[in-house]
mmCIF file of C-alpha atoms in Angstrom:
data_model
loop_
_atom_site.group_PDB
_atom_site.id
_atom_site.type_symbol
_atom_site.label_atom_id
_atom_site.label_comp_id
_atom_site.label_asym_id
_atom_site.label_seq_id
_atom_site.Cartn_x
_atom_site.Cartn_y
_atom_site.Cartn_z
ATOM 1 C CA MET Y 1 100.249 108.821 92.209
ATOM 2 C CA GLN Y 2 101.374 108.866 95.797
ATOM 3 C CA THR Y 3 104.603 110.726 96.496
ATOM 4 C CA ILE Y 4 107.215 109.381 98.841
ATOM 5 C CA THR Y 5 108.855 111.913 101.102
ATOM 6 C CA ILE Y 6 112.318 110.878 102.181
ATOM 7 C CA PRO Y 7 114.763 113.270 103.847
ATOM 8 C CA MET Y 8 117.361 114.706 101.507
ATOM 9 C CA ALA Y 9 120.397 112.455 101.275
ATOM 10 C CA GLN Y 10 123.707 113.968 102.442
ATOM 11 C CA HIS Y 11 126.156 111.377 101.114
ATOM 12 C CA ILE Y 12 126.636 110.047 97.612
ATOM 13 C CA SER Y 13 125.995 106.487 98.747
ATOM 14 C CA ALA Y 14 122.713 107.622 100.324
ATOM 15 C CA VAL Y 15 121.722 109.382 97.100
ATOM 16 C CA LYS Y 16 122.409 106.191 95.143
ATOM 17 C CA ALA Y 17 120.550 104.072 97.705
ATOM 18 C CA ARG Y 18 117.524 106.362 97.477
ATOM 19 C CA ALA Y 19 117.579 106.158 93.688
ATOM 20 C CA ARG Y 20 117.762 102.345 93.799
ATOM 21 C CA SER Y 21 114.958 102.272 96.332
ATOM 22 C CA LEU Y 22 112.703 104.343 94.091
ATOM 23 C CA GLU Y 23 113.527 102.152 91.078
ATOM 24 C CA ARG Y 24 112.633 99.020 93.037
ATOM 25 C CA TYR Y 25 109.455 100.654 94.297
ATOM 26 C CA LYS Y 26 108.343 101.447 90.739
ATOM 27 C CA ARG Y 27 109.266 97.993 89.451
ATOM 28 C CA ASN Y 28 107.512 96.239 92.344
ATOM 29 C CA ARG Y 29 104.344 98.254 91.833
ATOM 30 C CA ALA Y 30 104.377 97.488 88.111
ATOM 31 C CA VAL Y 31 104.816 93.757 88.730
ATOM 32 C CA LYS Y 32 102.061 93.672 91.371
ATOM 33 C CA SER Y 33 99.762 95.592 89.062
ATOM 34 C CA ARG Y 34 100.476 93.139 86.247
ATOM 35 C CA VAL Y 35 99.651 90.172 88.503
ATOM 36 C CA LYS Y 36 96.398 91.793 89.635
ATOM 37 C CA THR Y 37 95.456 92.512 86.020
ATOM 38 C CA PHE Y 38 96.017 88.870 85.074
ATOM 39 C CA ILE Y 39 93.942 87.698 88.047
ATOM 40 C CA SER Y 40 91.068 90.021 87.190
ATOM 41 C CA SER Y 41 91.136 88.905 83.548
ATOM 42 C CA LEU Y 42 90.979 85.275 84.695
ATOM 43 C CA ARG Y 43 88.008 85.998 86.958
ATOM 44 C CA LYS Y 44 86.276 87.782 84.076
ATOM 45 C CA LYS Y 45 86.941 84.826 81.772
ATOM 46 C CA VAL Y 46 85.462 82.413 84.347
ATOM 47 C CA THR Y 47 82.278 84.468 84.629
ATOM 48 C CA ASP Y 48 82.062 84.632 80.827
ATOM 49 C CA VAL Y 49 82.355 80.854 80.619
ATOM 50 C CA VAL Y 50 79.693 80.337 83.279
ATOM 51 C CA ARG Y 51 77.259 82.862 81.781
ATOM 52 C CA ASN Y 52 77.797 82.367 78.058
ATOM 53 C CA ASP Y 53 78.471 78.646 77.942
ATOM 54 C CA SER Y 54 81.914 79.263 76.377
ATOM 55 C CA PRO Y 55 84.594 76.552 76.171
ATOM 56 C CA LYS Y 56 86.494 75.901 79.400
ATOM 57 C CA ASP Y 57 89.853 75.294 77.723
ATOM 58 C CA GLU Y 58 90.655 78.996 77.527
ATOM 59 C CA VAL Y 59 90.213 79.335 81.288
ATOM 60 C CA PHE Y 60 92.737 76.608 82.054
ATOM 61 C CA VAL Y 61 95.274 78.107 79.644
ATOM 62 C CA LEU Y 62 94.810 81.497 81.296
ATOM 63 C CA LEU Y 63 95.061 79.882 84.743
ATOM 64 C CA ARG Y 64 98.497 78.500 83.875
ATOM 65 C CA THR Y 65 99.540 81.943 82.638
ATOM 66 C CA VAL Y 66 98.358 83.575 85.872
ATOM 67 C CA GLU Y 67 100.223 80.998 87.966
ATOM 68 C CA SER Y 68 103.328 81.655 85.896
ATOM 69 C CA GLU Y 69 103.071 85.436 86.397
ATOM 70 C CA ILE Y 70 102.619 85.018 90.155
ATOM 71 C CA MET Y 71 105.669 82.775 90.393
ATOM 72 C CA LYS Y 72 107.695 85.199 88.263
ATOM 73 C CA ALA Y 73 106.809 87.942 90.729
ATOM 74 C CA LYS Y 74 107.948 85.641 93.520
ATOM 75 C CA SER Y 75 111.246 84.889 91.796
ATOM 76 C CA LYS Y 76 111.863 88.626 91.273
ATOM 77 C CA GLY Y 77 111.434 89.154 95.006
ATOM 78 C CA VAL Y 78 108.250 91.183 94.685
ATOM 79 C CA LEU Y 79 106.114 88.574 96.451
ATOM 80 C CA LYS Y 80 107.072 86.250 99.274
ATOM 81 C CA LEU Y 81 106.774 82.506 98.746
ATOM 82 C CA ASN Y 82 103.800 82.050 101.076
ATOM 83 C CA THR Y 83 101.976 84.997 99.520
ATOM 84 C CA ALA Y 84 102.525 83.675 96.004
ATOM 85 C CA SER Y 85 101.472 80.163 97.012
ATOM 86 C CA ARG Y 86 98.343 81.501 98.701
ATOM 87 C CA MET Y 87 97.436 83.532 95.618
ATOM 88 C CA VAL Y 88 97.855 80.507 93.350
ATOM 89 C CA SER Y 89 95.833 78.353 95.730
ATOM 90 C CA ASN Y 90 93.014 80.890 96.010
ATOM 91 C CA ILE Y 91 92.725 81.509 92.289
ATOM 92 C CA THR Y 92 92.838 77.772 91.496
ATOM 93 C CA HIS Y 93 90.154 77.111 94.101
ATOM 94 C CA TYR Y 94 88.043 79.914 92.613
ATOM 95 C CA VAL Y 95 88.288 78.460 89.111
ATOM 96 C CA LYS Y 96 87.534 74.896 90.194
ATOM 97 C CA LYS Y 97 84.601 75.942 92.374
ATOM 98 C CA ASN Y 98 82.945 78.028 89.670
ATOM 99 C CA LEU Y 99 83.542 75.611 86.820
ATOM 100 C CA GLN Y 100 82.385 72.673 88.919
ATOM 101 C CA THR Y 101 79.023 74.331 89.566
ATOM 102 C CA TYR Y 102 78.883 75.183 85.879
ATOM 103 C CA ALA Y 103 79.539 71.610 84.671
#
């Protein structure tokens, strides 16, 4: 894991601010990682459906879950609105494009 080097805080408020900053950093990384994991699982599911002729319903359920996770990250302040919207748009376009060629 990458270490963050911040000068040693001299005041109590600076010590607290640094601690809060590190907590946010860890939480934000965890949330972003969770979103990326959901996206990769959706992409894997789409390729499974295309290759193995599996039912499409599971993909659309997972797509709604991924959209929900992205918007949760946005509401927590981890992602900006435009970034979250772009991610949802891209992943939806990916699913529709691949399942359309499959159908």
